[in-house]
Coordinates of C-alpha atoms in Angstrom, one line a residue:
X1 CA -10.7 4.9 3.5
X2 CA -8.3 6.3 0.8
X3 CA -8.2 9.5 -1.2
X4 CA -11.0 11.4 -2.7
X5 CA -9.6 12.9 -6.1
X6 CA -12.4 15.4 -6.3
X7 CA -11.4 18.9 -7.5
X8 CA -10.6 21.4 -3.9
X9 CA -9.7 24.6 -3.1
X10 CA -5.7 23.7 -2.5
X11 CA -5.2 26.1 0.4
X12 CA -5.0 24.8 3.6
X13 CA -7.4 26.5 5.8
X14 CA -4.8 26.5 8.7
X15 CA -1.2 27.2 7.4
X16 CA -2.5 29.7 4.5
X17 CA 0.0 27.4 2.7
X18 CA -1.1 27.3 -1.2
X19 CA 0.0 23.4 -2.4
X20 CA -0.2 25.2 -6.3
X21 CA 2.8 27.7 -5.8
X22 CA 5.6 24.9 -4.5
X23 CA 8.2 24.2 -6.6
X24 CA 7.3 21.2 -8.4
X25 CA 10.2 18.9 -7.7
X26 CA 9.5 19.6 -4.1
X27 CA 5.7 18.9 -4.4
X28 CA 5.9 16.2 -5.8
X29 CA 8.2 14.8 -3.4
X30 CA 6.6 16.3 -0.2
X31 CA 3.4 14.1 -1.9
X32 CA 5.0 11.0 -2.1
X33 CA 6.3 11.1 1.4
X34 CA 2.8 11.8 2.5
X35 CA 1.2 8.9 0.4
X36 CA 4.4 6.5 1.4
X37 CA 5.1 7.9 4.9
X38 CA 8.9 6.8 4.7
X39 CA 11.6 6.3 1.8
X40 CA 15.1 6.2 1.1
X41 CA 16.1 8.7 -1.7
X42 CA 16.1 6.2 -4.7
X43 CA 12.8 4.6 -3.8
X44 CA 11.8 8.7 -4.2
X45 CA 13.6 9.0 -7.4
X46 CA 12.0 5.9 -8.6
X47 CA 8.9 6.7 -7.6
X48 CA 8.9 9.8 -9.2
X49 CA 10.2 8.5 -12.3
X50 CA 12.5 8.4 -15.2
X51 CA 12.4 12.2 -15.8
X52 CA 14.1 13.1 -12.5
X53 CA 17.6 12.2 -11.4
X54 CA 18.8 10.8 -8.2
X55 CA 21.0 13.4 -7.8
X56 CA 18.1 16.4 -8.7
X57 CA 16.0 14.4 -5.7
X58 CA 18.7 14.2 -3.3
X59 CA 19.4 18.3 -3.7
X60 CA 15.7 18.8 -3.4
X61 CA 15.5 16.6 0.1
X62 CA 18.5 18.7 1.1
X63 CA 16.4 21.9 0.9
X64 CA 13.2 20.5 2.3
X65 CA 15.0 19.3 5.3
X66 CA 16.6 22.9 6.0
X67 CA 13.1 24.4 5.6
X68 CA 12.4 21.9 8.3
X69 CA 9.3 20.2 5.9
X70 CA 11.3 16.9 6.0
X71 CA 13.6 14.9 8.3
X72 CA 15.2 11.3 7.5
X73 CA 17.3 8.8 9.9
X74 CA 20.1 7.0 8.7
X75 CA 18.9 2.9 8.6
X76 CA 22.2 1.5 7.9
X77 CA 25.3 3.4 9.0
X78 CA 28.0 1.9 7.1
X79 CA 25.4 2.4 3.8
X80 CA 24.5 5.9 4.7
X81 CA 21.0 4.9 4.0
X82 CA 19.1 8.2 4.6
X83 CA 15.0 6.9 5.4
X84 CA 12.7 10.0 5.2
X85 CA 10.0 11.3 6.4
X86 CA 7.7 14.4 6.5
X87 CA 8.4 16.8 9.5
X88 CA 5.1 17.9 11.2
X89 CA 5.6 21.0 9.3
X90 CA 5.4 18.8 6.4
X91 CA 2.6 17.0 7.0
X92 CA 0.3 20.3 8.3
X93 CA 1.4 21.8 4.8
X94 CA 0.5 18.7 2.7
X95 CA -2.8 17.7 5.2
X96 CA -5.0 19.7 2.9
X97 CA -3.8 18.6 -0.6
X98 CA -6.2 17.7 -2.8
X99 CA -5.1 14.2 -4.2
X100 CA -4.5 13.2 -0.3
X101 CA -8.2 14.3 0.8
X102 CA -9.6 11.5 3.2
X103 CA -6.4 9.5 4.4
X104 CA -5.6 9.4 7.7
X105 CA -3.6 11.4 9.4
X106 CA 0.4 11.3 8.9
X107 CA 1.4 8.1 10.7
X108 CA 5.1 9.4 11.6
X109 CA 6.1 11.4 14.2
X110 CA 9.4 11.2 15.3
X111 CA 12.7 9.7 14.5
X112 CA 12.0 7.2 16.9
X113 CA 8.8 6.5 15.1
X114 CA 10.6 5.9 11.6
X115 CA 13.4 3.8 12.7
X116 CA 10.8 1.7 13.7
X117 CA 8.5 1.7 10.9
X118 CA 11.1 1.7 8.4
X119 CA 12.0 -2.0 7.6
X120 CA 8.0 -2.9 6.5
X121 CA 7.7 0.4 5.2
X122 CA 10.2 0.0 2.6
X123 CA 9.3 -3.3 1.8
X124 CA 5.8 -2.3 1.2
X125 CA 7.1 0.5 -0.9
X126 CA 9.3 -2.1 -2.9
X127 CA 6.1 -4.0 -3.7
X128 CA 4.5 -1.1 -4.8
X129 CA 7.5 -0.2 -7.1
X130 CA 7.6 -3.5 -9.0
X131 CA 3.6 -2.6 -9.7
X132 CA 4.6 0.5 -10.9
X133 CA 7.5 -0.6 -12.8
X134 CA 5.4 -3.1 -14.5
X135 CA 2.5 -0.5 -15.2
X136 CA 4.7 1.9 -16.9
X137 CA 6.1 -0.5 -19.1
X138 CA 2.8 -1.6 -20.1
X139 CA 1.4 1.6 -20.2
X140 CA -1.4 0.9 -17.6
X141 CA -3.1 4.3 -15.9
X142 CA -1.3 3.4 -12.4
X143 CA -0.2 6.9 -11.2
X144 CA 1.6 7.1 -8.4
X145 CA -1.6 7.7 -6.4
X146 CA -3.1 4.4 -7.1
X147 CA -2.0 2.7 -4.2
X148 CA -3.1 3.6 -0.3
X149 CA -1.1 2.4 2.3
X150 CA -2.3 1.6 5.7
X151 CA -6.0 1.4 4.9
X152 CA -7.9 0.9 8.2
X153 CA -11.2 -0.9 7.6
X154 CA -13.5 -2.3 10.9
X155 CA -15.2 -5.6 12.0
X156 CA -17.9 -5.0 14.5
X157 CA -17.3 -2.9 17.5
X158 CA -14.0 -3.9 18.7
X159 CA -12.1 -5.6 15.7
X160 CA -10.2 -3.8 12.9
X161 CA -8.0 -4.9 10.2
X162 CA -5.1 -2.5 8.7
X163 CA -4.1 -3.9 5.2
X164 CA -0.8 -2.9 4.3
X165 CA -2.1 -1.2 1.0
X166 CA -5.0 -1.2 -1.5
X167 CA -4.0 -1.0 -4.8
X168 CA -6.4 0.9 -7.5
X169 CA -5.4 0.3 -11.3
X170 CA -6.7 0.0 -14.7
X171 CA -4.8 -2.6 -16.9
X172 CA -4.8 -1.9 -20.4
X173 CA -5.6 -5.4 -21.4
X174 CA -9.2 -4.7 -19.0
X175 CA -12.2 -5.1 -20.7
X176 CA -14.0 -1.5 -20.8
X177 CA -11.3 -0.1 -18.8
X178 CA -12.5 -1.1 -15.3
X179 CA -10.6 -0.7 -12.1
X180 CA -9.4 -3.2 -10.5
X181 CA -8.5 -3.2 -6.7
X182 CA -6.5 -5.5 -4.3
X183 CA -5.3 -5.7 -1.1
X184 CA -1.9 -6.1 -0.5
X185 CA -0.1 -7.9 2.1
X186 CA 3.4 -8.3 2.5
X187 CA 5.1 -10.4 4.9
X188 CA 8.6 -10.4 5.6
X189 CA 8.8 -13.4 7.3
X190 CA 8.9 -12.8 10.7
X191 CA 9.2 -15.6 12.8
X192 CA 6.6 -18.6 12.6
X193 CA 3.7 -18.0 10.0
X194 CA 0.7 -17.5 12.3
X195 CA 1.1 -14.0 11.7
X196 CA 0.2 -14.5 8.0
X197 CA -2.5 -17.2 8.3
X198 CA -4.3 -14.9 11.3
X199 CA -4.4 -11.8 8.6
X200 CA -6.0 -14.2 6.0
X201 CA -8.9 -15.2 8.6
X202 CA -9.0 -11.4 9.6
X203 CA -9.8 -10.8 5.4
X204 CA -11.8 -13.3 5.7
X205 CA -13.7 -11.8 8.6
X206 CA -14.1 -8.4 7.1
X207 CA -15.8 -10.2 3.8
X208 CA -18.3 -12.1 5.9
X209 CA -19.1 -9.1 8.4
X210 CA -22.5 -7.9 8.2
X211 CA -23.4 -5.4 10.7
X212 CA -26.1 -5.6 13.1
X213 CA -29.1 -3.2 13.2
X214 CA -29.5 -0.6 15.8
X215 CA -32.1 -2.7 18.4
X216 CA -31.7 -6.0 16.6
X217 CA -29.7 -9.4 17.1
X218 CA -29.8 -10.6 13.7
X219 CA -27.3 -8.8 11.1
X220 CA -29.2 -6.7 8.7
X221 CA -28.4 -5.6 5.3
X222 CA -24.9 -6.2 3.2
X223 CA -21.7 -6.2 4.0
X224 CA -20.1 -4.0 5.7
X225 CA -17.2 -3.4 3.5
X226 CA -19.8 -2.2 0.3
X227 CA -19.3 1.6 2.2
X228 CA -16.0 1.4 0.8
X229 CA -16.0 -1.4 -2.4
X230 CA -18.6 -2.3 -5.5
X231 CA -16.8 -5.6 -5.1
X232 CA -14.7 -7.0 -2.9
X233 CA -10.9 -6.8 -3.7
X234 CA -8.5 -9.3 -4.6
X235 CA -6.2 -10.3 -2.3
X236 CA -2.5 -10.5 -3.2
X237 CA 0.4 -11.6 -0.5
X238 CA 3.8 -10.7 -1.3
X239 CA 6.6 -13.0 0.6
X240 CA 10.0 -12.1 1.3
X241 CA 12.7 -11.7 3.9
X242 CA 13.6 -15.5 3.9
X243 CA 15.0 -18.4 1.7
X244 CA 12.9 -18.9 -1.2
X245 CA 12.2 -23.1 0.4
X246 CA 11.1 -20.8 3.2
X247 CA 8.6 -18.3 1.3
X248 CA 7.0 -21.3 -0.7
X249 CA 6.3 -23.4 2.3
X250 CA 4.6 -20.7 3.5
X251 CA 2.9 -19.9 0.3
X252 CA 1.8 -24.0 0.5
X253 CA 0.1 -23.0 4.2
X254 CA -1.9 -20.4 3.0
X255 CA -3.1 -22.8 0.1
X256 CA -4.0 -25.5 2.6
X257 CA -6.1 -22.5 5.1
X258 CA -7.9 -21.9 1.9
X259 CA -9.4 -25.3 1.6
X260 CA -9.7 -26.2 4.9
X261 CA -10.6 -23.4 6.8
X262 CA -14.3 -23.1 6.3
X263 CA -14.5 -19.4 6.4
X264 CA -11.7 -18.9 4.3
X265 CA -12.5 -21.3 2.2
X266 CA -15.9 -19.2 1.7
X267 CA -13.8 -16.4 0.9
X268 CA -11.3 -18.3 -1.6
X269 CA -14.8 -19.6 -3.4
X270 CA -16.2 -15.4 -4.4
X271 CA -12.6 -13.4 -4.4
X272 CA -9.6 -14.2 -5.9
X273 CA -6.5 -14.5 -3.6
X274 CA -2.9 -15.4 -4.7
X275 CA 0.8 -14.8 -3.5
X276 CA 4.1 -14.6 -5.2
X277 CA 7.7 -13.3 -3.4
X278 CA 8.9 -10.1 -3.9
X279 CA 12.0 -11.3 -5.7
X280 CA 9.6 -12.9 -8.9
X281 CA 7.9 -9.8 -8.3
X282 CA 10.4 -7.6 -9.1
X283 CA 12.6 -9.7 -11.5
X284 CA 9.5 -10.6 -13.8
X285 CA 6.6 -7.7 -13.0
X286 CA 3.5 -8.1 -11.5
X287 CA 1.6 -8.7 -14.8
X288 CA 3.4 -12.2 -15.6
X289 CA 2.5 -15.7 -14.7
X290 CA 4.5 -15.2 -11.2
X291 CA 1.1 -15.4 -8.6
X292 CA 0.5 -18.7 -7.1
X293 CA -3.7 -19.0 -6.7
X294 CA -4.6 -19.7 -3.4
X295 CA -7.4 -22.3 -5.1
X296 CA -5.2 -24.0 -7.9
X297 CA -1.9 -24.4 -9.0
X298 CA -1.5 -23.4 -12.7
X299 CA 0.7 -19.5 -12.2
X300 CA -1.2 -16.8 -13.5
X301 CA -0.9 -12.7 -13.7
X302 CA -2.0 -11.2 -10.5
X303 CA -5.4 -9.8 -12.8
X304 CA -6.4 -13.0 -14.0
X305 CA -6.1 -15.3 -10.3

């Protein structure tokens, strides 16, 4: 489900590559391309940080791509917005990395693949940069490898939900240090807004899901997503992509599934779910009073919905 941080050897048995002798401006961005799957050079240099410069980044992506480790498509043409992504090579070499043991495989591969990905890619990757931002500033222990995207998670034989990420940090204000996890949607407001109230039923689904036993009708046992959780993430929606009437009405819709849909409802009663848009994210840091509770009204920091 997401990484396993456990010490490894850092050779890849197949490519004999050794992830300890890269240079470490180019591991560390060939490891945030495998973690994100796709970024434009300042989302790299910010996610990287304050210690290296756009223009050091840039160089560095230059010399990946000629050793054929990275590749990028240019999203906007008259912006020369360059969107990369790891090469097959690349994602071979950084396969057997430690810090990315247990993710899936690479999800890119081809141009064709990241032109398509790339507009929810990079809006998932803004979310998780106002997180960051906010963490940093706070001092939080939210390294860069505290947030999973595309984690997979089943419901029964046939069903499967893909949150866009799962978020893993430790705010400083926590009592005894605990970590404290949440999924993450974000929605760019595509169209109508069943999209975004089927994807609340389908969280709904997975916290409900109880497996059955092998040669039994009735479910047996917990939950189904305790392989993966001691306790059940929040759940945070990020809005965007639309007037900010727009977002809130849709923020209003999920508040209304969450009282009358019975299973969501359910849901909204043991884990706390809330929403903000990616602007008041941004502009004020996921720490303030920006999230709207889907149970409530009174605004309150995304750790204490």
């Amino acid at each position: 489900m997401s990484y396993d941080p456990r010490p490894e050897d850092s050779r890849h048995p197949r490519t004999g590559f050794v992830a300890s002798l890269i240079e470490p401006l180019a591991h560390e961005l060939l490891l945030a391309l495998a973690q994100h799957h796709l970024a434009c050079t300042q989302q790299l240099q910010l996610v990287l940080g304050p210690d290296r410069t756009r223009e050091a980044v840039a160089d560095r992506l230059d010399k990946l791509r000629r050793e054929q480790l990275v590749d990028c498509v240019v999203r906007a043409p008259s912006r020369r917005t360059e969107v990369w992504f790891l090469t097959p090579k690349g994602a071979r070499i950084t396969q057997g990395w430690p810090a990315l043991r247990g993710r899936p495989p690479y999800p890119i591969t081809s141009a064709t693949t990241a032109r398509r990905r790339a507009p929810h890619s990079l809006t998932v990757l803004r979310a998780y940069l106002a997180f960051t931002a906010d963490a940093r500033r706070r001092g939080d222990a939210h390294a860069h490898l505290g947030w999973t995207p595309q984690v997979s998670h089943a419901i029964g034989d046939r069903g499967k939900l893909v949150a866009d990420a799962v978020l893993h940090a430790t705010p400083t204000d926590a009592q005894q240090q605990c970590t404290v996890r949440a999924f993450v949607e974000v929605d760019r407001c595509p169209g109508s807004g069943a999209r975004l109230a089927a994807k609340l039923i389908a969280y709904a689904r997975l916290w409900a899901y109880r497996p059955h036993a092998a040669g039994q009708r009735r479910q047996a046992g917990g939950p189904l997503w305790r392989r993966w959780y001691p306790v059940f993430p929040r759940l945070l929606f990020i809005l965007t992509g639309a007037h900010q009437q727009t977002l809130h009405r849709r923020i209003d819709e999920l508040q209304a599934m969450a009282v009358r849909h019975p299973l969501v409802a359910a849901l909204a009663g043991e884990v706390p779910l809330g929403a903000v848009t990616l602007d008041d994210l941004e502009v004020h840091g996921a720490t303030s009073p920006v999230w709207v509770p889907l149970v409530g009204t009174e605004l309150r920091s995304w750790t204490e919905l």
